PDB file of C-alpha atoms in Angstrom:
ATOM      1  CA  MET A1011      -0.114  36.755 215.801  1.00  0.00           C
ATOM      2  CA  ASN A1012      -0.898  34.707 218.938  1.00  0.00           C
ATOM      3  CA  LEU A1013      -3.659  35.480 221.445  1.00  0.00           C
ATOM      4  CA  THR A1014      -1.341  37.282 223.872  1.00  0.00           C
ATOM      5  CA  SER A1015       0.052  39.496 221.118  1.00  0.00           C
ATOM      6  CA  LEU A1016      -3.458  40.231 219.906  1.00  0.00           C
ATOM      7  CA  ARG A1017      -4.523  41.286 223.411  1.00  0.00           C
ATOM      8  CA  HIS A1018      -1.501  43.577 223.695  1.00  0.00           C
ATOM      9  CA  ARG A1019      -2.240  45.083 220.285  1.00  0.00           C
ATOM     10  CA  ILE A1020      -5.891  45.749 221.148  1.00  0.00           C
ATOM     11  CA  TYR A1021      -4.864  47.378 224.434  1.00  0.00           C
ATOM     12  CA  ALA A1022      -2.184  49.505 222.748  1.00  0.00           C
ATOM     13  CA  ASP A1023      -4.472  50.644 219.931  1.00  0.00           C
ATOM     14  CA  PHE A1024      -7.748  51.198 221.801  1.00  0.00           C
ATOM     15  CA  LEU A1025      -7.468  51.041 225.606  1.00  0.00           C
ATOM     16  CA  MET A1026      -4.083  52.369 226.743  1.00  0.00           C
ATOM     17  CA  PRO A1027      -4.221  55.510 228.906  1.00  0.00           C
ATOM     18  CA  SER A1028      -2.268  58.497 227.643  1.00  0.00           C
ATOM     19  CA  ARG A1029       1.484  58.283 228.234  1.00  0.00           C
ATOM     20  CA  LEU A1030       2.126  61.935 227.468  1.00  0.00           C
ATOM     21  CA  GLY A1031       2.868  62.538 231.139  1.00  0.00           C
ATOM     22  CA  ALA A1032       5.637  59.954 230.929  1.00  0.00           C
ATOM     23  CA  TYR A1033       6.928  61.693 227.819  1.00  0.00           C
ATOM     24  CA  ARG A1034       7.153  64.998 229.640  1.00  0.00           C
ATOM     25  CA  ARG A1035       8.929  63.333 232.560  1.00  0.00           C
ATOM     26  CA  LEU A1036      11.497  61.795 230.197  1.00  0.00           C
ATOM     27  CA  LEU A1037      12.376  65.196 228.796  1.00  0.00           C
ATOM     28  CA  GLU A1038      12.429  66.761 232.264  1.00  0.00           C
ATOM     29  CA  LEU A1039      14.783  64.010 233.399  1.00  0.00           C
ATOM     30  CA  ALA A1040      17.135  64.759 230.511  1.00  0.00           C
ATOM     31  CA  LEU A1041      17.064  68.476 231.182  1.00  0.00           C
ATOM     32  CA  GLY A1042      17.648  67.894 234.888  1.00  0.00           C
ATOM     33  CA  ALA A1043      20.673  65.760 234.046  1.00  0.00           C
ATOM     34  CA  GLY A1044      22.166  68.611 232.032  1.00  0.00           C
ATOM     35  CA  TYR A1045      21.296  67.419 228.535  1.00  0.00           C
ATOM     36  CA  ARG A1046      20.769  69.855 225.689  1.00  0.00           C
ATOM     37  CA  VAL A1047      17.741  68.574 223.749  1.00  0.00           C
ATOM     38  CA  VAL A1048      18.176  69.309 220.033  1.00  0.00           C
ATOM     39  CA  SER A1049      16.802  68.384 216.648  1.00  0.00           C
ATOM     40  CA  ILE A1050      18.611  66.200 214.153  1.00  0.00           C
ATOM     41  CA  GLU A1051      19.083  69.254 211.938  1.00  0.00           C
ATOM     42  CA  THR A1052      20.747  71.242 214.720  1.00  0.00           C
ATOM     43  CA  PHE A1053      23.049  68.398 215.720  1.00  0.00           C
ATOM     44  CA  TRP A1054      23.979  67.797 212.081  1.00  0.00           C
ATOM     45  CA  GLN A1055      25.000  71.429 211.746  1.00  0.00           C
ATOM     46  CA  LEU A1056      27.176  71.040 214.832  1.00  0.00           C
ATOM     47  CA  ILE A1057      28.811  67.989 213.244  1.00  0.00           C
ATOM     48  CA  VAL A1058      29.390  69.749 209.916  1.00  0.00           C
ATOM     49  CA  GLY A1059      30.785  72.804 211.677  1.00  0.00           C
ATOM     50  CA  ASN A1060      33.028  70.703 213.932  1.00  0.00           C
ATOM     51  CA  ALA A1061      31.240  72.383 216.821  1.00  0.00           C
ATOM     52  CA  VAL A1062      30.063  69.422 218.923  1.00  0.00           C
ATOM     53  CA  ASP A1063      31.167  70.304 222.452  1.00  0.00           C
ATOM     54  CA  PRO A1064      32.790  67.226 224.087  1.00  0.00           C
ATOM     55  CA  GLY A1065      31.988  68.716 227.468  1.00  0.00           C
ATOM     56  CA  GLU A1066      28.245  68.934 226.749  1.00  0.00           C
ATOM     57  CA  ARG A1067      25.601  66.208 226.756  1.00  0.00           C
ATOM     58  CA  TYR A1068      23.113  66.059 223.890  1.00  0.00           C
ATOM     59  CA  LEU A1069      19.754  64.346 223.505  1.00  0.00           C
ATOM     60  CA  VAL A1070      18.800  64.314 219.818  1.00  0.00           C
ATOM     61  CA  LEU A1071      15.020  64.053 219.619  1.00  0.00           C
ATOM     62  CA  ARG A1072      13.247  62.641 216.564  1.00  0.00           C
ATOM     63  CA  HIS A1073       9.574  61.963 215.820  1.00  0.00           C
ATOM     64  CA  ASP A1074       8.395  59.759 212.957  1.00  0.00           C
ATOM     65  CA  VAL A1075       4.759  60.715 212.416  1.00  0.00           C
ATOM     66  CA  ASP A1076       3.591  57.423 210.929  1.00  0.00           C
ATOM     67  CA  THR A1077       0.048  58.116 212.152  1.00  0.00           C
ATOM     68  CA  ASP A1078      -1.825  60.636 214.315  1.00  0.00           C
ATOM     69  CA  PRO A1079      -0.604  64.200 213.726  1.00  0.00           C
ATOM     70  CA  ALA A1080      -2.926  65.307 216.574  1.00  0.00           C
ATOM     71  CA  THR A1081      -0.783  63.491 219.135  1.00  0.00           C
ATOM     72  CA  ALA A1082       2.328  64.832 217.393  1.00  0.00           C
ATOM     73  CA  ARG A1083       0.979  68.330 218.063  1.00  0.00           C
ATOM     74  CA  ALA A1084       0.436  67.449 221.735  1.00  0.00           C
ATOM     75  CA  MET A1085       4.015  66.219 222.011  1.00  0.00           C
ATOM     76  CA  TRP A1086       5.300  69.362 220.328  1.00  0.00           C
ATOM     77  CA  ALA A1087       3.319  71.472 222.813  1.00  0.00           C
ATOM     78  CA  ILE A1088       5.092  69.677 225.675  1.00  0.00           C
ATOM     79  CA  GLU A1089       8.480  70.360 224.083  1.00  0.00           C
ATOM     80  CA  ARG A1090       7.636  73.983 223.454  1.00  0.00           C
ATOM     81  CA  GLY A1091       6.645  74.375 227.106  1.00  0.00           C
ATOM     82  CA  LEU A1092       9.995  72.943 228.181  1.00  0.00           C
ATOM     83  CA  GLY A1093      11.959  75.090 225.745  1.00  0.00           C
ATOM     84  CA  VAL A1094      13.475  72.212 223.754  1.00  0.00           C
ATOM     85  CA  GLU A1095      13.625  71.493 220.036  1.00  0.00           C
ATOM     86  CA  SER A1096      13.179  68.323 218.012  1.00  0.00           C
ATOM     87  CA  SER A1097      12.614  66.908 214.529  1.00  0.00           C
ATOM     88  CA  TYR A1098       9.288  65.724 213.076  1.00  0.00           C
ATOM     89  CA  TYR A1099       9.135  63.650 209.886  1.00  0.00           C
ATOM     90  CA  PHE A1100       5.738  63.372 208.156  1.00  0.00           C
ATOM     91  CA  ARG A1101       4.565  60.797 205.640  1.00  0.00           C
ATOM     92  CA  LEU A1102       2.386  61.886 202.728  1.00  0.00           C
ATOM     93  CA  SER A1103      -0.514  60.242 204.571  1.00  0.00           C
ATOM     94  CA  THR A1104       0.120  62.267 207.754  1.00  0.00           C
ATOM     95  CA  THR A1105       1.034  65.605 206.194  1.00  0.00           C
ATOM     96  CA  ASP A1106      -0.381  68.461 208.282  1.00  0.00           C
ATOM     97  CA  LEU A1107       0.756  71.675 206.655  1.00  0.00           C
ATOM     98  CA  GLY A1108      -0.351  73.912 209.512  1.00  0.00           C
ATOM     99  CA  LEU A1109       1.373  71.805 212.152  1.00  0.00           C
ATOM    100  CA  MET A1110       4.541  71.593 210.077  1.00  0.00           C
ATOM    101  CA  ARG A1111       4.684  75.366 209.731  1.00  0.00           C
ATOM    102  CA  ASP A1112       3.946  75.826 213.443  1.00  0.00           C
ATOM    103  CA  ILE A1113       6.757  73.440 214.385  1.00  0.00           C
ATOM    104  CA  ALA A1114       9.215  75.342 212.207  1.00  0.00           C
ATOM    105  CA  GLU A1115       8.086  78.734 213.472  1.00  0.00           C
ATOM    106  CA  GLY A1116       8.462  77.448 217.039  1.00  0.00           C
ATOM    107  CA  GLY A1117      12.147  76.646 216.525  1.00  0.00           C
ATOM    108  CA  SER A1118      11.950  72.926 215.757  1.00  0.00           C
ATOM    109  CA  HIS A1119      12.112  71.169 212.391  1.00  0.00           C
ATOM    110  CA  ALA A1120       9.559  69.436 210.167  1.00  0.00           C
ATOM    111  CA  SER A1121      10.429  67.411 207.098  1.00  0.00           C
ATOM    112  CA  TYR A1122       9.626  64.391 204.953  1.00  0.00           C
ATOM    113  CA  HIS A1123       9.251  60.728 206.035  1.00  0.00           C
ATOM    114  CA  TYR A1124       9.515  59.157 202.582  1.00  0.00           C
ATOM    115  CA  GLU A1125       8.567  55.703 201.319  1.00  0.00           C
ATOM    116  CA  GLU A1126       8.360  55.809 197.516  1.00  0.00           C
ATOM    117  CA  LEU A1127      10.280  52.571 196.988  1.00  0.00           C
ATOM    118  CA  ALA A1128       7.965  50.640 199.315  1.00  0.00           C
ATOM    119  CA  THR A1129       4.930  52.190 197.645  1.00  0.00           C
ATOM    120  CA  ILE A1130       6.062  50.994 194.229  1.00  0.00           C
ATOM    121  CA  ALA A1131       6.894  47.526 195.576  1.00  0.00           C
ATOM    122  CA  LYS A1132       3.399  47.209 197.041  1.00  0.00           C
ATOM    123  CA  GLN A1133       1.673  48.548 193.926  1.00  0.00           C
ATOM    124  CA  ARG A1134       3.618  46.189 191.640  1.00  0.00           C
ATOM    125  CA  ARG A1135       3.760  43.361 194.218  1.00  0.00           C
ATOM    126  CA  LEU A1136       7.513  43.072 193.794  1.00  0.00           C
ATOM    127  CA  ARG A1137       9.018  40.304 195.922  1.00  0.00           C
ATOM    128  CA  ARG A1138      12.703  40.305 194.991  1.00  0.00           C
ATOM    129  CA  ALA A1139      15.292  42.890 195.903  1.00  0.00           C
ATOM    130  CA  THR A1140      16.558  43.010 192.320  1.00  0.00           C
ATOM    131  CA  ASP A1141      13.079  43.839 191.033  1.00  0.00           C
ATOM    132  CA  VAL A1142      12.634  46.585 193.616  1.00  0.00           C
ATOM    133  CA  LEU A1143      16.035  48.125 192.872  1.00  0.00           C
ATOM    134  CA  ALA A1144      15.258  48.062 189.162  1.00  0.00           C
ATOM    135  CA  HIS A1145      12.525  50.595 189.913  1.00  0.00           C
ATOM    136  CA  LEU A1146      14.868  53.084 191.603  1.00  0.00           C
ATOM    137  CA  PRO A1147      14.577  55.614 188.727  1.00  0.00           C
ATOM    138  CA  GLU A1148      10.812  55.684 189.143  1.00  0.00           C
ATOM    139  CA  ALA A1149      11.094  55.921 192.926  1.00  0.00           C
ATOM    140  CA  ARG A1150      13.529  58.816 192.619  1.00  0.00           C
ATOM    141  CA  ALA A1151      11.242  60.636 190.215  1.00  0.00           C
ATOM    142  CA  ARG A1152       8.349  60.263 192.625  1.00  0.00           C
ATOM    143  CA  PHE A1153      10.495  61.318 195.574  1.00  0.00           C
ATOM    144  CA  GLN A1154      11.658  64.445 193.779  1.00  0.00           C
ATOM    145  CA  GLU A1155       8.112  65.399 192.838  1.00  0.00           C
ATOM    146  CA  ASN A1156       6.654  64.700 196.286  1.00  0.00           C
ATOM    147  CA  LEU A1157       9.440  66.539 198.119  1.00  0.00           C
ATOM    148  CA  GLY A1158       9.091  69.488 195.766  1.00  0.00           C
ATOM    149  CA  ARG A1159       5.367  69.695 196.437  1.00  0.00           C
ATOM    150  CA  LEU A1160       5.862  69.549 200.188  1.00  0.00           C
ATOM    151  CA  ARG A1161       8.500  72.270 200.050  1.00  0.00           C
ATOM    152  CA  ALA A1162       6.233  74.452 197.940  1.00  0.00           C
ATOM    153  CA  SER A1163       3.240  73.862 200.229  1.00  0.00           C
ATOM    154  CA  THR A1164       5.051  74.495 203.504  1.00  0.00           C
ATOM    155  CA  GLY A1165       7.813  76.906 202.516  1.00  0.00           C
ATOM    156  CA  LEU A1166      10.227  74.715 204.516  1.00  0.00           C
ATOM    157  CA  PRO A1167      13.681  73.708 203.202  1.00  0.00           C
ATOM    158  CA  MET A1168      13.445  70.021 204.168  1.00  0.00           C
ATOM    159  CA  ARG A1169      17.134  69.354 203.521  1.00  0.00           C
ATOM    160  CA  VAL A1170      17.185  66.547 206.113  1.00  0.00           C
ATOM    161  CA  VAL A1171      14.828  63.617 205.465  1.00  0.00           C
ATOM    162  CA  ALA A1172      14.054  60.257 207.067  1.00  0.00           C
ATOM    163  CA  SER A1173      13.097  57.002 205.370  1.00  0.00           C
ATOM    164  CA  HIS A1174       9.994  55.165 206.560  1.00  0.00           C
ATOM    165  CA  GLY A1175      10.175  51.442 207.274  1.00  0.00           C
ATOM    166  CA  ASP A1176       7.330  49.402 205.793  1.00  0.00           C
ATOM    167  CA  PHE A1177       6.589  45.679 205.986  1.00  0.00           C
ATOM    168  CA  VAL A1178       7.535  45.346 202.324  1.00  0.00           C
ATOM    169  CA  ASN A1179      10.992  46.796 202.997  1.00  0.00           C
ATOM    170  CA  ARG A1180      11.598  44.023 205.503  1.00  0.00           C
ATOM    171  CA  ALA A1181      10.126  41.421 203.149  1.00  0.00           C
ATOM    172  CA  VAL A1182      12.478  42.232 200.263  1.00  0.00           C
ATOM    173  CA  GLY A1183      15.457  43.452 202.299  1.00  0.00           C
ATOM    174  CA  VAL A1184      15.663  46.886 200.650  1.00  0.00           C
ATOM    175  CA  ALA A1185      15.205  50.085 202.658  1.00  0.00           C
ATOM    176  CA  ASN A1186      13.593  53.203 201.232  1.00  0.00           C
ATOM    177  CA  ARG A1187      16.842  55.068 201.816  1.00  0.00           C
ATOM    178  CA  ALA A1188      18.236  53.313 198.741  1.00  0.00           C
ATOM    179  CA  ILE A1189      16.564  56.188 196.895  1.00  0.00           C
ATOM    180  CA  LEU A1190      19.182  58.585 198.272  1.00  0.00           C
ATOM    181  CA  GLU A1191      22.290  56.449 197.903  1.00  0.00           C
ATOM    182  CA  GLY A1192      24.915  58.305 195.921  1.00  0.00           C
ATOM    183  CA  PRO A1193      25.698  62.043 195.976  1.00  0.00           C
ATOM    184  CA  GLY A1194      24.431  62.931 192.501  1.00  0.00           C
ATOM    185  CA  PHE A1195      20.731  62.550 193.130  1.00  0.00           C
ATOM    186  CA  ARG A1196      21.010  64.139 196.586  1.00  0.00           C
ATOM    187  CA  HIS A1197      22.587  67.217 195.075  1.00  0.00           C
ATOM    188  CA  GLU A1198      19.878  67.355 192.435  1.00  0.00           C
ATOM    189  CA  VAL A1199      17.061  67.309 195.006  1.00  0.00           C
ATOM    190  CA  GLY A1200      18.829  69.427 197.641  1.00  0.00           C
ATOM    191  CA  VAL A1201      19.091  66.846 200.432  1.00  0.00           C
ATOM    192  CA  ASP A1202      22.013  67.278 202.816  1.00  0.00           C
ATOM    193  CA  LEU A1203      21.340  64.365 205.180  1.00  0.00           C
ATOM    194  CA  GLU A1204      19.382  61.140 205.382  1.00  0.00           C
ATOM    195  CA  VAL A1205      18.998  60.416 209.095  1.00  0.00           C
ATOM    196  CA  TYR A1206      20.508  56.928 208.737  1.00  0.00           C
ATOM    197  CA  ASP A1207      23.697  58.204 207.097  1.00  0.00           C
ATOM    198  CA  GLU A1208      26.798  56.824 208.759  1.00  0.00           C
ATOM    199  CA  ALA A1209      28.284  60.326 208.961  1.00  0.00           C
ATOM    200  CA  PHE A1210      25.473  61.184 211.371  1.00  0.00           C
ATOM    201  CA  VAL A1211      24.846  57.882 213.146  1.00  0.00           C
ATOM    202  CA  SER A1212      28.553  57.416 213.941  1.00  0.00           C
ATOM    203  CA  GLN A1213      28.442  60.547 216.094  1.00  0.00           C
ATOM    204  CA  LEU A1214      25.757  59.091 218.392  1.00  0.00           C
ATOM    205  CA  THR A1215      26.724  57.328 221.598  1.00  0.00           C
ATOM    206  CA  SER A1216      23.452  55.404 221.734  1.00  0.00           C
ATOM    207  CA  ARG A1217      20.071  55.174 220.033  1.00  0.00           C
ATOM    208  CA  TYR A1218      16.703  54.431 221.622  1.00  0.00           C
ATOM    209  CA  SER A1219      13.397  53.813 219.875  1.00  0.00           C
ATOM    210  CA  ASP A1220       9.922  53.397 221.340  1.00  0.00           C
ATOM    211  CA  THR A1221       7.516  50.571 220.584  1.00  0.00           C
ATOM    212  CA  HIS A1222       4.033  49.450 221.556  1.00  0.00           C
ATOM    213  CA  HIS A1223       2.687  48.127 224.859  1.00  0.00           C
ATOM    214  CA  PRO A1224       3.849  46.257 226.923  1.00  0.00           C
ATOM    215  CA  ARG A1225       7.530  46.846 226.077  1.00  0.00           C
ATOM    216  CA  TYR A1226       7.386  50.571 225.242  1.00  0.00           C
ATOM    217  CA  TRP A1227      11.090  50.620 224.215  1.00  0.00           C
ATOM    218  CA  VAL A1228      12.704  48.374 221.604  1.00  0.00           C
ATOM    219  CA  SER A1229      15.856  47.442 223.509  1.00  0.00           C
ATOM    220  CA  ALA A1230      16.272  49.629 226.586  1.00  0.00           C
ATOM    221  CA  ASP A1231      14.706  52.662 228.216  1.00  0.00           C
ATOM    222  CA  PRO A1232      16.579  55.895 227.435  1.00  0.00           C
ATOM    223  CA  GLN A1233      16.316  56.807 231.097  1.00  0.00           C
ATOM    224  CA  ALA A1234      19.095  54.288 231.678  1.00  0.00           C
ATOM    225  CA  GLY A1235      21.321  56.071 229.167  1.00  0.00           C
ATOM    226  CA  ILE A1236      20.551  59.403 230.759  1.00  0.00           C
ATOM    227  CA  ALA A1237      21.420  58.003 234.184  1.00  0.00           C
ATOM    228  CA  ARG A1238      24.755  56.778 232.807  1.00  0.00           C
ATOM    229  CA  GLY A1239      25.461  60.206 231.347  1.00  0.00           C
ATOM    230  CA  GLU A1240      25.907  58.973 227.785  1.00  0.00           C
ATOM    231  CA  ALA A1241      27.298  61.817 225.726  1.00  0.00           C
ATOM    232  CA  VAL A1242      25.005  61.846 222.656  1.00  0.00           C
ATOM    233  CA  ILE A1243      21.684  60.040 222.929  1.00  0.00           C
ATOM    234  CA  GLN A1244      19.184  59.838 220.095  1.00  0.00           C
ATOM    235  CA  VAL A1245      15.574  59.163 221.075  1.00  0.00           C
ATOM    236  CA  LEU A1246      13.122  58.191 218.319  1.00  0.00           C
ATOM    237  CA  VAL A1247       9.427  58.304 219.191  1.00  0.00           C
ATOM    238  CA  HIS A1248       6.178  57.687 217.320  1.00  0.00           C
ATOM    239  CA  PRO A1249       2.960  59.447 218.409  1.00  0.00           C
ATOM    240  CA  ARG A1250       0.957  56.207 218.271  1.00  0.00           C
ATOM    241  CA  HIS A1251       2.898  54.743 221.210  1.00  0.00           C
ATOM    242  CA  TRP A1252       2.075  57.642 223.547  1.00  0.00           C
ATOM    243  CA  ARG A1253      -1.633  58.315 223.169  1.00  0.00           C
ATOM    244  CA  VAL A1254      -4.544  56.307 221.782  1.00  0.00           C
ATOM    245  CA  HIS A1255      -6.485  57.748 218.869  1.00  0.00           C
ATOM    246  CA  ARG A1256      -9.020  54.977 218.251  1.00  0.00           C
ATOM    247  CA  LEU A1257     -10.337  55.995 214.842  1.00  0.00           C
ATOM    248  CA  VAL A1258      -6.858  56.647 213.472  1.00  0.00           C
ATOM    249  CA  ASN A1259      -5.534  53.349 214.829  1.00  0.00           C
ATOM    250  CA  ALA A1260      -8.510  51.370 213.533  1.00  0.00           C
ATOM    251  CA  ALA A1261      -8.132  52.865 210.061  1.00  0.00           C
ATOM    252  CA  ASP A1262      -4.387  52.168 210.059  1.00  0.00           C
ATOM    253  CA  ASP A1263      -4.910  48.567 211.210  1.00  0.00           C
ATOM    254  CA  VAL A1264      -7.413  47.970 208.400  1.00  0.00           C
ATOM    255  CA  ARG A1265      -5.046  49.535 205.877  1.00  0.00           C
ATOM    256  CA  ARG A1266      -2.149  47.358 207.014  1.00  0.00           C
ATOM    257  CA  VAL A1267      -4.201  44.174 206.733  1.00  0.00           C
ATOM    258  CA  ALA A1268      -5.518  45.161 203.306  1.00  0.00           C
ATOM    259  CA  GLU A1269      -2.031  46.002 202.032  1.00  0.00           C
ATOM    260  CA  GLY A1270      -0.655  42.732 203.366  1.00  0.00           C
ATOM    261  CA  LEU A1271      -3.387  40.707 201.682  1.00  0.00           C
ATOM    262  CA  ALA A1272      -3.018  42.592 198.404  1.00  0.00           C
ATOM    263  CA  TYR A1273       0.744  42.077 198.425  1.00  0.00           C
ATOM    264  CA  ARG A1274       0.249  38.298 198.592  1.00  0.00           C
ATOM    265  CA  LEU A1275      -1.764  38.273 195.370  1.00  0.00           C
ATOM    266  CA  PRO A1276      -0.019  37.210 192.148  1.00  0.00           C
ATOM    267  CA  SER A1277       2.485  39.773 190.907  1.00  0.00           C
ATOM    268  CA  ARG A1278       1.298  42.396 188.480  1.00  0.00           C
ATOM    269  CA  PRO A1279       2.808  42.466 185.001  1.00  0.00           C
ATOM    270  CA  ALA A1280       5.860  44.699 185.086  1.00  0.00           C
ATOM    271  CA  ASP A1281       5.510  48.134 183.523  1.00  0.00           C
ATOM    272  CA  PRO A1282       8.483  49.546 181.635  1.00  0.00           C
ATOM    273  CA  ILE A1283      11.076  50.811 184.094  1.00  0.00           C
ATOM    274  CA  GLY A1284      10.542  54.420 185.037  1.00  0.00           C
ATOM    275  CA  ARG A1285       6.984  54.585 183.713  1.00  0.00           C
ATOM    276  CA  PRO A1286       4.545  55.715 186.415  1.00  0.00           C
ATOM    277  CA  PRO A1287       1.654  53.328 187.090  1.00  0.00           C
ATOM    278  CA  GLU A1288      -1.733  54.177 185.665  1.00  0.00           C
ATOM    279  CA  PRO A1289      -3.787  56.437 187.966  1.00  0.00           C
ATOM    280  CA  ARG A1290      -6.165  54.682 190.313  1.00  0.00           C
ATOM    281  CA  PRO A1291      -9.857  55.029 189.478  1.00  0.00           C
ATOM    282  CA  GLY A1292     -11.032  58.459 190.520  1.00  0.00           C
ATOM    283  CA  THR A1293      -7.562  60.013 190.539  1.00  0.00           C
ATOM    284  CA  PRO A1294      -7.536  63.312 188.621  1.00  0.00           C
ATOM    285  CA  PRO A1295      -5.298  63.111 185.529  1.00  0.00           C
ATOM    286  CA  GLY A1296      -1.815  64.429 186.112  1.00  0.00           C
ATOM    287  CA  ARG A1297      -1.850  64.011 189.914  1.00  0.00           C
ATOM    288  CA  ASP A1298       0.427  61.485 191.604  1.00  0.00           C
ATOM    289  CA  PRO A1299      -1.950  58.998 193.300  1.00  0.00           C
ATOM    290  CA  ASP A1300       0.398  58.822 196.290  1.00  0.00           C
ATOM    291  CA  VAL A1301       0.069  62.535 197.099  1.00  0.00           C
ATOM    292  CA  PRO A1302      -2.988  63.375 199.213  1.00  0.00           C
ATOM    293  CA  ALA A1303      -5.349  65.941 197.785  1.00  0.00           C
ATOM    294  CA  ARG A1304      -5.152  69.307 199.498  1.00  0.00           C
TER     295      ARG A1304
END
């Protein structure tokens, strides 16, 4: 990371004024242009039911809550005030059971932002795609257990899920969504859609994703797509890019550095495939160390 990038990162993580006003204006712009703002779950049901109206414009709104559930709640409050719905996907580390229930009760959707394959790769310091894929049975077992616990804790169906992208996924070239490839396991765990499924993505006219200061959007601003009247726009946002939460960002930055350094250490001896790793010190017996205590 060069000096300019470091300055941008420090500003984005600790100094940037709130951009929630800009978020509200984006949604107001879409509504003013005649867009129906919907969740991924709602639009998927329209696809399945062959009910997508070619004469209507849709903005499919998705939130990946990688960090900072408090800002996610603020964004949801804006949406609720505007009468729109959206999808929120929570990692185990950002699970907020009360917020998830509130989102669902308010007419939007909350579900799971999963990363079991990346977690195993980091724990075992796996550096080859073949080694990571060899641990798919273990990743699937963890996914099934974690999803089951979240469903039981929230009472939500969570039949649409979204894979999280971690640095280790990019390093080995294997996405977490490999866990859900193939219909058999999906049927077993009751998952109808992974948000990157071609059956869903192919129905989108364009996709926009936010990023950190100073770019704010990965490729282009969705306002341009709205101005062009694109038929089905998906907008993916992350709370971190819209409001600074200094303590949360500092803790996440430290975690990322620590994980990166640990991953560069010599590989751990491989455990037998499918055998869960030994609990970390202090982890109660029988509890998955990746599931936060409640």
